[in-house]
PDB file of C-alpha atoms in Angstrom:
ATOM      1  CA  UNK A   1      86.271 -28.765-103.438  1.00 44.00           C
ATOM      2  CA  UNK A   2      86.217 -32.438-102.431  1.00 43.00           C
ATOM      3  CA  UNK A   3      86.457 -31.329 -98.797  1.00 40.00           C
ATOM      4  CA  UNK A   4      83.364 -29.136 -99.071  1.00 41.00           C
ATOM      5  CA  UNK A   5      81.442 -31.845-100.969  1.00 45.00           C
ATOM      6  CA  UNK A   6      82.268 -34.344 -98.222  1.00 39.00           C
ATOM      7  CA  UNK A   7      81.247 -31.833 -95.557  1.00 37.00           C
ATOM      8  CA  UNK A   8      77.898 -31.213 -97.230  1.00 38.00           C
ATOM      9  CA  UNK A   9      77.233 -34.951 -97.525  1.00 35.00           C
ATOM     10  CA  UNK A  10      78.089 -35.421 -93.829  1.00 35.00           C
ATOM     11  CA  UNK A  11      75.805 -32.590 -92.768  1.00 37.00           C
ATOM     12  CA  UNK A  12      72.950 -33.938 -94.878  1.00 39.00           C
ATOM     13  CA  UNK A  13      73.431 -37.390 -93.314  1.00 35.00           C
ATOM     14  CA  UNK A  14      73.368 -35.937 -89.807  1.00 37.00           C
ATOM     15  CA  UNK A  15      70.265 -33.902 -90.638  1.00 37.00           C
ATOM     16  CA  UNK A  16      68.538 -37.055 -91.911  1.00 35.00           C
ATOM     17  CA  UNK A  17      69.326 -38.866 -88.675  1.00 32.00           C
ATOM     18  CA  UNK A  18      67.992 -35.929 -86.649  1.00 34.00           C
ATOM     19  CA  UNK A  19      64.728 -35.793 -88.570  1.00 36.00           C
ATOM     20  CA  UNK A  20      64.298 -39.565 -88.321  1.00 36.00           C
ATOM     21  CA  UNK A  21      64.742 -39.324 -84.562  1.00 45.00           C
ATOM     22  CA  UNK A  22      61.889 -36.849 -84.195  1.00 52.00           C
ATOM     23  CA  UNK A  23      58.680 -38.828 -84.521  1.00 71.00           C
ATOM     24  CA  UNK A  24      55.827 -36.604 -85.621  1.00 82.00           C
ATOM     25  CA  UNK A  25      52.152 -37.271 -86.157  1.00 91.00           C
ATOM     26  CA  UNK A  26      50.516 -34.729 -88.427  1.00 95.00           C
ATOM     27  CA  UNK A  27      46.972 -34.817 -89.840  1.00 97.00           C
ATOM     28  CA  UNK A  28      46.413 -35.511 -93.511  1.00 96.00           C
ATOM     29  CA  UNK A  29      43.693 -32.881 -93.832  1.00 96.00           C
ATOM     30  CA  UNK A  30      41.619 -30.407 -91.826  1.00 97.00           C
ATOM     31  CA  UNK A  31      37.907 -29.629 -92.036  1.00 96.00           C
ATOM     32  CA  UNK A  32      35.798 -26.904 -90.459  1.00 97.00           C
ATOM     33  CA  UNK A  33      32.858 -28.762 -88.945  1.00 98.00           C
ATOM     34  CA  UNK A  34      31.128 -25.968 -87.061  1.00 98.00           C
ATOM     35  CA  UNK A  35      30.880 -22.190 -87.016  1.00 97.00           C
ATOM     36  CA  UNK A  36      30.185 -20.539 -83.676  1.00 97.00           C
ATOM     37  CA  UNK A  37      30.151 -16.933 -82.541  1.00 96.00           C
ATOM     38  CA  UNK A  38      33.372 -17.716 -80.661  1.00 96.00           C
ATOM     39  CA  UNK A  39      35.103 -19.023 -83.787  1.00 96.00           C
ATOM     40  CA  UNK A  40      35.219 -21.940 -86.227  1.00 97.00           C
ATOM     41  CA  UNK A  41      35.869 -25.449 -84.946  1.00 98.00           C
ATOM     42  CA  UNK A  42      38.096 -27.840 -86.869  1.00 98.00           C
ATOM     43  CA  UNK A  43      38.629 -31.550 -87.256  1.00 98.00           C
ATOM     44  CA  UNK A  44      42.129 -32.888 -87.835  1.00 98.00           C
ATOM     45  CA  UNK A  45      41.781 -35.957 -90.052  1.00 98.00           C
ATOM     46  CA  UNK A  46      44.113 -38.962 -90.273  1.00 98.00           C
ATOM     47  CA  UNK A  47      43.516 -41.239 -93.239  1.00 97.00           C
ATOM     48  CA  UNK A  48      44.419 -44.890 -93.798  1.00 96.00           C
ATOM     49  CA  UNK A  49      46.752 -45.682 -96.661  1.00 94.00           C
ATOM     50  CA  UNK A  50      44.848 -45.874 -99.941  1.00 93.00           C
ATOM     51  CA  UNK A  51      41.668 -44.455 -98.429  1.00 94.00           C
ATOM     52  CA  UNK A  52      38.891 -43.667-100.909  1.00 93.00           C
ATOM     53  CA  UNK A  53      35.536 -41.956-100.520  1.00 92.00           C
ATOM     54  CA  UNK A  54      33.982 -45.170-101.842  1.00 92.00           C
ATOM     55  CA  UNK A  55      35.125 -46.886 -98.639  1.00 93.00           C
ATOM     56  CA  UNK A  56      32.788 -47.529 -95.727  1.00 94.00           C
ATOM     57  CA  UNK A  57      35.277 -47.477 -92.892  1.00 96.00           C
ATOM     58  CA  UNK A  58      34.599 -47.081 -89.186  1.00 98.00           C
ATOM     59  CA  UNK A  59      35.597 -43.645 -87.898  1.00 98.00           C
ATOM     60  CA  UNK A  60      36.867 -42.676 -84.458  1.00 98.00           C
ATOM     61  CA  UNK A  61      36.763 -39.083 -83.213  1.00 98.00           C
ATOM     62  CA  UNK A  62      38.905 -37.985 -80.260  1.00 98.00           C
ATOM     63  CA  UNK A  63      38.247 -35.094 -77.880  1.00 98.00           C
ATOM     64  CA  UNK A  64      41.218 -33.707 -75.938  1.00 98.00           C
ATOM     65  CA  UNK A  65      41.368 -33.212 -72.178  1.00 98.00           C
ATOM     66  CA  UNK A  66      41.942 -30.023 -70.231  1.00 97.00           C
ATOM     67  CA  UNK A  67      39.130 -29.531 -67.737  1.00 98.00           C
ATOM     68  CA  UNK A  68      36.913 -27.824 -70.372  1.00 98.00           C
ATOM     69  CA  UNK A  69      39.365 -24.927 -69.988  1.00 98.00           C
ATOM     70  CA  UNK A  70      42.270 -25.663 -72.331  1.00 97.00           C
ATOM     71  CA  UNK A  71      43.888 -28.426 -74.324  1.00 96.00           C
ATOM     72  CA  UNK A  72      44.684 -29.164 -77.960  1.00 97.00           C
ATOM     73  CA  UNK A  73      43.728 -31.840 -80.510  1.00 97.00           C
ATOM     74  CA  UNK A  74      47.397 -32.872 -80.781  1.00 96.00           C
ATOM     75  CA  UNK A  75      46.928 -34.796 -77.517  1.00 96.00           C
ATOM     76  CA  UNK A  76      45.367 -37.572 -79.581  1.00 97.00           C
ATOM     77  CA  UNK A  77      47.395 -37.303 -82.785  1.00 97.00           C
ATOM     78  CA  UNK A  78      49.379 -40.421 -81.888  1.00 97.00           C
ATOM     79  CA  UNK A  79      46.217 -42.419 -81.167  1.00 97.00           C
ATOM     80  CA  UNK A  80      44.613 -41.107 -84.350  1.00 98.00           C
ATOM     81  CA  UNK A  81      47.567 -42.193 -86.458  1.00 98.00           C
ATOM     82  CA  UNK A  82      47.528 -45.619 -84.795  1.00 97.00           C
ATOM     83  CA  UNK A  83      43.890 -46.114 -85.756  1.00 98.00           C
ATOM     84  CA  UNK A  84      44.482 -44.807 -89.278  1.00 97.00           C
ATOM     85  CA  UNK A  85      47.348 -47.270 -89.670  1.00 97.00           C
ATOM     86  CA  UNK A  86      44.877 -49.982 -88.694  1.00 97.00           C
ATOM     87  CA  UNK A  87      42.333 -49.021 -91.336  1.00 96.00           C
ATOM     88  CA  UNK A  88      40.064 -46.587 -89.501  1.00 98.00           C
ATOM     89  CA  UNK A  89      39.448 -42.992 -90.446  1.00 98.00           C
ATOM     90  CA  UNK A  90      40.539 -41.085 -87.355  1.00 98.00           C
ATOM     91  CA  UNK A  91      39.761 -37.536 -86.276  1.00 98.00           C
ATOM     92  CA  UNK A  92      40.995 -35.287 -83.487  1.00 98.00           C
ATOM     93  CA  UNK A  93      38.443 -32.544 -82.994  1.00 98.00           C
ATOM     94  CA  UNK A  94      38.377 -29.080 -81.503  1.00 98.00           C
ATOM     95  CA  UNK A  95      35.565 -27.993 -79.220  1.00 98.00           C
ATOM     96  CA  UNK A  96      34.928 -24.819 -77.261  1.00 98.00           C
ATOM     97  CA  UNK A  97      36.759 -24.352 -73.962  1.00 98.00           C
ATOM     98  CA  UNK A  98      36.750 -21.592 -71.384  1.00 98.00           C
ATOM     99  CA  UNK A  99      40.319 -20.414 -71.878  1.00 97.00           C
ATOM    100  CA  UNK A 100      39.983 -19.743 -75.595  1.00 96.00           C
ATOM    101  CA  UNK A 101      36.249 -19.268 -76.082  1.00 98.00           C
ATOM    102  CA  UNK A 102      34.964 -18.097 -72.658  1.00 97.00           C
ATOM    103  CA  UNK A 103      32.441 -20.940 -72.609  1.00 98.00           C
ATOM    104  CA  UNK A 104      31.256 -23.605 -70.159  1.00 98.00           C
ATOM    105  CA  UNK A 105      31.221 -27.427 -70.190  1.00 98.00           C
ATOM    106  CA  UNK A 106      27.696 -27.262 -71.585  1.00 98.00           C
ATOM    107  CA  UNK A 107      28.950 -25.740 -74.843  1.00 98.00           C
ATOM    108  CA  UNK A 108      31.691 -28.360 -74.949  1.00 98.00           C
ATOM    109  CA  UNK A 109      29.054 -31.095 -74.855  1.00 98.00           C
ATOM    110  CA  UNK A 110      27.039 -29.411 -77.588  1.00 98.00           C
ATOM    111  CA  UNK A 111      30.129 -29.237 -79.803  1.00 98.00           C
ATOM    112  CA  UNK A 112      30.815 -32.931 -79.253  1.00 98.00           C
ATOM    113  CA  UNK A 113      27.325 -33.734 -80.435  1.00 98.00           C
ATOM    114  CA  UNK A 114      27.817 -31.458 -83.452  1.00 98.00           C
ATOM    115  CA  UNK A 115      31.002 -33.331 -84.350  1.00 98.00           C
ATOM    116  CA  UNK A 116      29.215 -36.700 -84.346  1.00 98.00           C
ATOM    117  CA  UNK A 117      26.344 -35.304 -86.406  1.00 98.00           C
ATOM    118  CA  UNK A 118      28.739 -33.696 -88.910  1.00 98.00           C
ATOM    119  CA  UNK A 119      30.581 -36.965 -89.445  1.00 98.00           C
ATOM    120  CA  UNK A 120      27.346 -38.867 -89.970  1.00 98.00           C
ATOM    121  CA  UNK A 121      25.985 -36.204 -92.328  1.00 98.00           C
ATOM    122  CA  UNK A 122      29.175 -36.289 -94.430  1.00 98.00           C
ATOM    123  CA  UNK A 123      29.720 -40.043 -94.346  1.00 97.00           C
ATOM    124  CA  UNK A 124      29.594 -40.493 -98.121  1.00 96.00           C
ATOM    125  CA  UNK A 125      32.075 -37.688 -98.785  1.00 96.00           C
ATOM    126  CA  UNK A 126      34.435 -38.974 -96.098  1.00 97.00           C
ATOM    127  CA  UNK A 127      34.279 -42.655 -97.028  1.00 96.00           C
ATOM    128  CA  UNK A 128      32.981 -43.785 -93.633  1.00 97.00           C
ATOM    129  CA  UNK A 129      30.176 -45.951 -92.316  1.00 97.00           C
ATOM    130  CA  UNK A 130      27.594 -43.700 -90.584  1.00 97.00           C
ATOM    131  CA  UNK A 131      26.666 -46.655 -88.373  1.00 97.00           C
ATOM    132  CA  UNK A 132      30.206 -47.184 -87.099  1.00 98.00           C
ATOM    133  CA  UNK A 133      31.115 -43.915 -85.418  1.00 98.00           C
ATOM    134  CA  UNK A 134      33.224 -44.186 -82.272  1.00 98.00           C
ATOM    135  CA  UNK A 135      33.495 -41.276 -79.822  1.00 98.00           C
ATOM    136  CA  UNK A 136      36.632 -41.147 -77.717  1.00 98.00           C
ATOM    137  CA  UNK A 137      38.558 -38.773 -75.485  1.00 98.00           C
ATOM    138  CA  UNK A 138      40.393 -38.265 -72.235  1.00 98.00           C
ATOM    139  CA  UNK A 139      39.348 -36.572 -68.981  1.00 98.00           C
ATOM    140  CA  UNK A 140      37.097 -33.621 -69.932  1.00 98.00           C
ATOM    141  CA  UNK A 141      37.298 -34.846 -73.523  1.00 98.00           C
ATOM    142  CA  UNK A 142      36.262 -38.271 -72.270  1.00 98.00           C
ATOM    143  CA  UNK A 143      33.314 -36.537 -70.655  1.00 98.00           C
ATOM    144  CA  UNK A 144      32.409 -34.864 -73.964  1.00 98.00           C
ATOM    145  CA  UNK A 145      32.619 -38.228 -75.726  1.00 98.00           C
ATOM    146  CA  UNK A 146      30.544 -39.935 -73.028  1.00 98.00           C
ATOM    147  CA  UNK A 147      27.882 -37.242 -73.165  1.00 98.00           C
ATOM    148  CA  UNK A 148      27.401 -37.715 -76.907  1.00 98.00           C
ATOM    149  CA  UNK A 149      26.213 -41.233 -76.164  1.00 98.00           C
ATOM    150  CA  UNK A 150      24.566 -40.834 -72.760  1.00 98.00           C
ATOM    151  CA  UNK A 151      23.138 -37.325 -72.318  1.00 98.00           C
ATOM    152  CA  UNK A 152      19.974 -36.336 -74.134  1.00 98.00           C
ATOM    153  CA  UNK A 153      19.479 -32.810 -75.422  1.00 97.00           C
ATOM    154  CA  UNK A 154      22.169 -30.134 -75.670  1.00 98.00           C
ATOM    155  CA  UNK A 155      22.081 -30.354 -79.477  1.00 98.00           C
ATOM    156  CA  UNK A 156      22.781 -27.248 -81.542  1.00 97.00           C
ATOM    157  CA  UNK A 157      19.336 -25.901 -82.418  1.00 92.00           C
ATOM    158  CA  UNK A 158      20.164 -24.823 -85.981  1.00 94.00           C
ATOM    159  CA  UNK A 159      21.452 -28.264 -87.040  1.00 97.00           C
ATOM    160  CA  UNK A 160      19.483 -31.004 -88.758  1.00 97.00           C
ATOM    161  CA  UNK A 161      18.269 -32.855 -85.686  1.00 96.00           C
ATOM    162  CA  UNK A 162      16.952 -35.680 -87.868  1.00 97.00           C
ATOM    163  CA  UNK A 163      20.590 -36.764 -88.117  1.00 98.00           C
ATOM    164  CA  UNK A 164      21.588 -38.476 -84.888  1.00 98.00           C
ATOM    165  CA  UNK A 165      24.406 -37.106 -82.734  1.00 98.00           C
ATOM    166  CA  UNK A 166      24.734 -40.410 -80.855  1.00 98.00           C
ATOM    167  CA  UNK A 167      27.855 -42.472 -81.600  1.00 98.00           C
ATOM    168  CA  UNK A 168      27.744 -46.230 -82.063  1.00 98.00           C
ATOM    169  CA  UNK A 169      30.458 -46.874 -79.488  1.00 98.00           C
ATOM    170  CA  UNK A 170      32.658 -45.010 -77.014  1.00 98.00           C
ATOM    171  CA  UNK A 171      36.236 -45.502 -75.846  1.00 98.00           C
ATOM    172  CA  UNK A 172      36.976 -43.359 -72.790  1.00 98.00           C
ATOM    173  CA  UNK A 173      40.277 -42.548 -71.078  1.00 98.00           C
ATOM    174  CA  UNK A 174      39.955 -41.520 -67.397  1.00 98.00           C
ATOM    175  CA  UNK A 175      36.702 -39.725 -68.268  1.00 98.00           C
ATOM    176  CA  UNK A 176      34.849 -37.265 -66.083  1.00 98.00           C
ATOM    177  CA  UNK A 177      31.733 -39.340 -65.502  1.00 98.00           C
ATOM    178  CA  UNK A 178      30.194 -37.664 -62.415  1.00 98.00           C
ATOM    179  CA  UNK A 179      30.046 -33.860 -62.193  1.00 98.00           C
ATOM    180  CA  UNK A 180      28.681 -33.718 -58.654  1.00 98.00           C
ATOM    181  CA  UNK A 181      30.557 -33.474 -55.356  1.00 97.00           C
ATOM    182  CA  UNK A 182      31.479 -37.152 -55.733  1.00 98.00           C
ATOM    183  CA  UNK A 183      33.380 -36.553 -58.939  1.00 98.00           C
ATOM    184  CA  UNK A 184      34.920 -33.645 -60.826  1.00 98.00           C
ATOM    185  CA  UNK A 185      33.647 -30.366 -62.236  1.00 98.00           C
ATOM    186  CA  UNK A 186      30.940 -29.110 -59.918  1.00 98.00           C
ATOM    187  CA  UNK A 187      32.629 -25.705 -59.691  1.00 97.00           C
ATOM    188  CA  UNK A 188      32.448 -25.438 -63.472  1.00 97.00           C
ATOM    189  CA  UNK A 189      28.923 -26.711 -64.087  1.00 98.00           C
ATOM    190  CA  UNK A 190      27.443 -25.135 -60.950  1.00 97.00           C
ATOM    191  CA  UNK A 191      25.638 -26.712 -57.996  1.00 97.00           C
ATOM    192  CA  UNK A 192      22.239 -25.963 -59.500  1.00 98.00           C
ATOM    193  CA  UNK A 193      23.128 -27.865 -62.681  1.00 98.00           C
ATOM    194  CA  UNK A 194      25.448 -30.498 -61.262  1.00 98.00           C
ATOM    195  CA  UNK A 195      23.649 -33.538 -62.729  1.00 98.00           C
ATOM    196  CA  UNK A 196      22.541 -32.150 -66.109  1.00 98.00           C
ATOM    197  CA  UNK A 197      25.597 -33.418 -67.972  1.00 98.00           C
ATOM    198  CA  UNK A 198      26.723 -36.008 -65.433  1.00 98.00           C
ATOM    199  CA  UNK A 199      26.710 -39.352 -67.327  1.00 98.00           C
ATOM    200  CA  UNK A 200      26.476 -41.445 -64.160  1.00 98.00           C
ATOM    201  CA  UNK A 201      23.127 -39.779 -63.414  1.00 98.00           C
ATOM    202  CA  UNK A 202      21.624 -40.546 -66.833  1.00 98.00           C
ATOM    203  CA  UNK A 203      22.179 -44.261 -67.271  1.00 98.00           C
ATOM    204  CA  UNK A 204      19.278 -45.944 -69.052  1.00 98.00           C
ATOM    205  CA  UNK A 205      18.848 -49.009 -71.198  1.00 98.00           C
ATOM    206  CA  UNK A 206      20.001 -48.652 -74.806  1.00 98.00           C
ATOM    207  CA  UNK A 207      23.215 -46.624 -74.399  1.00 98.00           C
ATOM    208  CA  UNK A 208      25.869 -47.609 -76.980  1.00 98.00           C
ATOM    209  CA  UNK A 209      28.710 -49.874 -75.901  1.00 98.00           C
ATOM    210  CA  UNK A 210      31.561 -48.365 -73.887  1.00 98.00           C
ATOM    211  CA  UNK A 211      35.165 -49.261 -73.076  1.00 98.00           C
ATOM    212  CA  UNK A 212      36.838 -47.350 -70.219  1.00 98.00           C
ATOM    213  CA  UNK A 213      40.524 -47.127 -69.283  1.00 98.00           C
ATOM    214  CA  UNK A 214      41.182 -45.641 -65.834  1.00 98.00           C
ATOM    215  CA  UNK A 215      43.962 -45.493 -63.271  1.00 98.00           C
ATOM    216  CA  UNK A 216      43.094 -46.785 -59.815  1.00 98.00           C
ATOM    217  CA  UNK A 217      45.159 -43.994 -58.185  1.00 98.00           C
ATOM    218  CA  UNK A 218      43.534 -41.153 -60.127  1.00 98.00           C
ATOM    219  CA  UNK A 219      43.370 -38.124 -57.800  1.00 97.00           C
ATOM    220  CA  UNK A 220      41.452 -35.954 -60.285  1.00 97.00           C
ATOM    221  CA  UNK A 221      38.633 -38.246 -61.365  1.00 98.00           C
ATOM    222  CA  UNK A 222      38.069 -40.882 -58.645  1.00 98.00           C
ATOM    223  CA  UNK A 223      38.247 -44.491 -59.801  1.00 98.00           C
ATOM    224  CA  UNK A 224      35.052 -45.096 -57.830  1.00 98.00           C
ATOM    225  CA  UNK A 225      33.183 -42.953 -60.354  1.00 98.00           C
ATOM    226  CA  UNK A 226      33.877 -45.249 -63.294  1.00 98.00           C
ATOM    227  CA  UNK A 227      33.342 -48.372 -61.179  1.00 98.00           C
ATOM    228  CA  UNK A 228      29.905 -47.118 -60.212  1.00 98.00           C
ATOM    229  CA  UNK A 229      29.086 -46.045 -63.768  1.00 98.00           C
ATOM    230  CA  UNK A 230      30.140 -49.417 -65.167  1.00 98.00           C
ATOM    231  CA  UNK A 231      27.977 -51.226 -62.614  1.00 98.00           C
ATOM    232  CA  UNK A 232      24.973 -49.047 -63.444  1.00 98.00           C
ATOM    233  CA  UNK A 233      25.445 -49.596 -67.170  1.00 98.00           C
ATOM    234  CA  UNK A 234      25.662 -53.360 -66.909  1.00 98.00           C
ATOM    235  CA  UNK A 235      22.735 -53.580 -64.484  1.00 98.00           C
ATOM    236  CA  UNK A 236      20.378 -52.209 -67.141  1.00 98.00           C
ATOM    237  CA  UNK A 237      21.755 -54.460 -69.862  1.00 98.00           C
ATOM    238  CA  UNK A 238      24.215 -52.132 -71.579  1.00 98.00           C
ATOM    239  CA  UNK A 239      27.744 -53.137 -72.551  1.00 98.00           C
ATOM    240  CA  UNK A 240      30.392 -51.330 -70.512  1.00 98.00           C
ATOM    241  CA  UNK A 241      33.879 -52.723 -69.945  1.00 98.00           C
ATOM    242  CA  UNK A 242      36.290 -51.171 -67.457  1.00 98.00           C
ATOM    243  CA  UNK A 243      40.030 -51.794 -67.704  1.00 98.00           C
ATOM    244  CA  UNK A 244      41.778 -50.641 -64.499  1.00 98.00           C
ATOM    245  CA  UNK A 245      45.434 -49.620 -64.470  1.00 98.00           C
ATOM    246  CA  UNK A 246      46.689 -50.390 -61.007  1.00 98.00           C
ATOM    247  CA  UNK A 247      48.437 -47.508 -59.241  1.00 98.00           C
ATOM    248  CA  UNK A 248      48.222 -45.159 -62.218  1.00 97.00           C
ATOM    249  CA  UNK A 249      47.077 -41.562 -61.893  1.00 96.00           C
ATOM    250  CA  UNK A 250      45.290 -39.125 -64.153  1.00 96.00           C
ATOM    251  CA  UNK A 251      46.505 -38.874 -67.738  1.00 94.00           C
ATOM    252  CA  UNK A 252      48.384 -42.175 -67.526  1.00 95.00           C
ATOM    253  CA  UNK A 253      47.340 -43.128 -71.061  1.00 95.00           C
ATOM    254  CA  UNK A 254      49.134 -40.384 -73.022  1.00 93.00           C
ATOM    255  CA  UNK A 255      51.729 -41.549 -75.517  1.00 91.00           C
ATOM    256  CA  UNK A 256      55.331 -40.473 -75.969  1.00 92.00           C
ATOM    257  CA  UNK A 257      54.437 -37.933 -78.640  1.00 92.00           C
ATOM    258  CA  UNK A 258      52.286 -35.857 -76.292  1.00 90.00           C
ATOM    259  CA  UNK A 259      54.073 -36.419 -72.980  1.00 85.00           C
ATOM    260  CA  UNK A 260      57.598 -37.046 -74.321  1.00 81.00           C
ATOM    261  CA  UNK A 261      57.872 -40.220 -72.306  1.00 67.00           C
ATOM    262  CA  UNK A 262      60.561 -42.818 -72.974  1.00 62.00           C
ATOM    263  CA  UNK A 263      58.140 -45.695 -73.407  1.00 81.00           C
ATOM    264  CA  UNK A 264      54.815 -46.358 -75.095  1.00 93.00           C
ATOM    265  CA  UNK A 265      54.030 -49.508 -73.132  1.00 94.00           C
ATOM    266  CA  UNK A 266      50.721 -48.252 -71.721  1.00 95.00           C
ATOM    267  CA  UNK A 267      49.833 -46.461 -74.935  1.00 96.00           C
ATOM    268  CA  UNK A 268      50.304 -49.684 -76.913  1.00 96.00           C
ATOM    269  CA  UNK A 269      48.268 -51.659 -74.403  1.00 97.00           C
ATOM    270  CA  UNK A 270      45.291 -49.287 -74.541  1.00 98.00           C
ATOM    271  CA  UNK A 271      45.435 -49.174 -78.338  1.00 98.00           C
ATOM    272  CA  UNK A 272      45.576 -52.939 -78.765  1.00 98.00           C
ATOM    273  CA  UNK A 273      42.773 -53.480 -76.258  1.00 98.00           C
ATOM    274  CA  UNK A 274      40.709 -50.856 -78.095  1.00 98.00           C
ATOM    275  CA  UNK A 275      41.118 -52.710 -81.379  1.00 97.00           C
ATOM    276  CA  UNK A 276      40.180 -56.015 -79.737  1.00 97.00           C
ATOM    277  CA  UNK A 277      37.082 -54.438 -78.197  1.00 98.00           C
ATOM    278  CA  UNK A 278      35.954 -52.923 -81.497  1.00 98.00           C
ATOM    279  CA  UNK A 279      36.579 -56.066 -83.533  1.00 96.00           C
ATOM    280  CA  UNK A 280      34.686 -58.118 -80.955  1.00 96.00           C
ATOM    281  CA  UNK A 281      31.688 -55.826 -81.426  1.00 97.00           C
ATOM    282  CA  UNK A 282      31.774 -55.856 -85.235  1.00 93.00           C
ATOM    283  CA  UNK A 283      33.629 -52.605 -85.855  1.00 93.00           C
ATOM    284  CA  UNK A 284      36.019 -54.405 -88.160  1.00 80.00           C
ATOM    285  CA  UNK A 285      37.683 -52.697 -91.076  1.00 82.00           C
ATOM    286  CA  UNK A 286      36.636 -54.172 -94.412  1.00 69.00           C
ATOM    287  CA  UNK A 287      39.420 -53.709 -96.953  1.00 64.00           C
TER     288      UNK A 287
END
């Protein structure tokens, strides 16, 4: 009997070590934020410790990458948990993509705008500040996030358009920022519509502040695109900061949870710089 008791204790100890070795990042709750004919769209929500609906916290919403074709919100679960651990409400949102919904990048942009509007409309119930909404994302998701703050129109017609779909700030990871021949995506948006949702072609005064992380060796979204966009933004008086990662390619920013890498050095750097950027521009968390 003592032998079997000892064996059970040993197995339980080994199981505990195994579980501890598998770092997971799971959302605290899930909301449906939009119903479409292609299916409901969800937000995966990560909450700070002790969060209450009486809080007025900044909120950051992430949009996954995947060329407007595929992808999954889990790409940004690690980033979302990081922000939640630092006092922000964090969300990783679904949006329509071609592979699952048979849609185009134009619907993706509309869904991004719907997500911002939904957060602002439900600010009181979520415990967030409707004037401190940060849109973020990588690659095509970075494009969706950028379009919420740069591109006019493409709002869902049956929503309350009196509620703004424009975020108060954007943090973009190797974003698609030019959908013409000079950038990425012309085959998906079409030559006749190549500038309609191309942020670099819609820069005007008054766009919310932006922080961009981009690899200089990106072969998917040329580094020149974000350099040019940053220059255009600053020339008209907007705030746009570009942080280059020398020699890094597309998707360099993903953390160990999503890419199963051995190190989170770059992940930690982008996260810490993001917090510094937001605090500098008064997106501080008030406990």
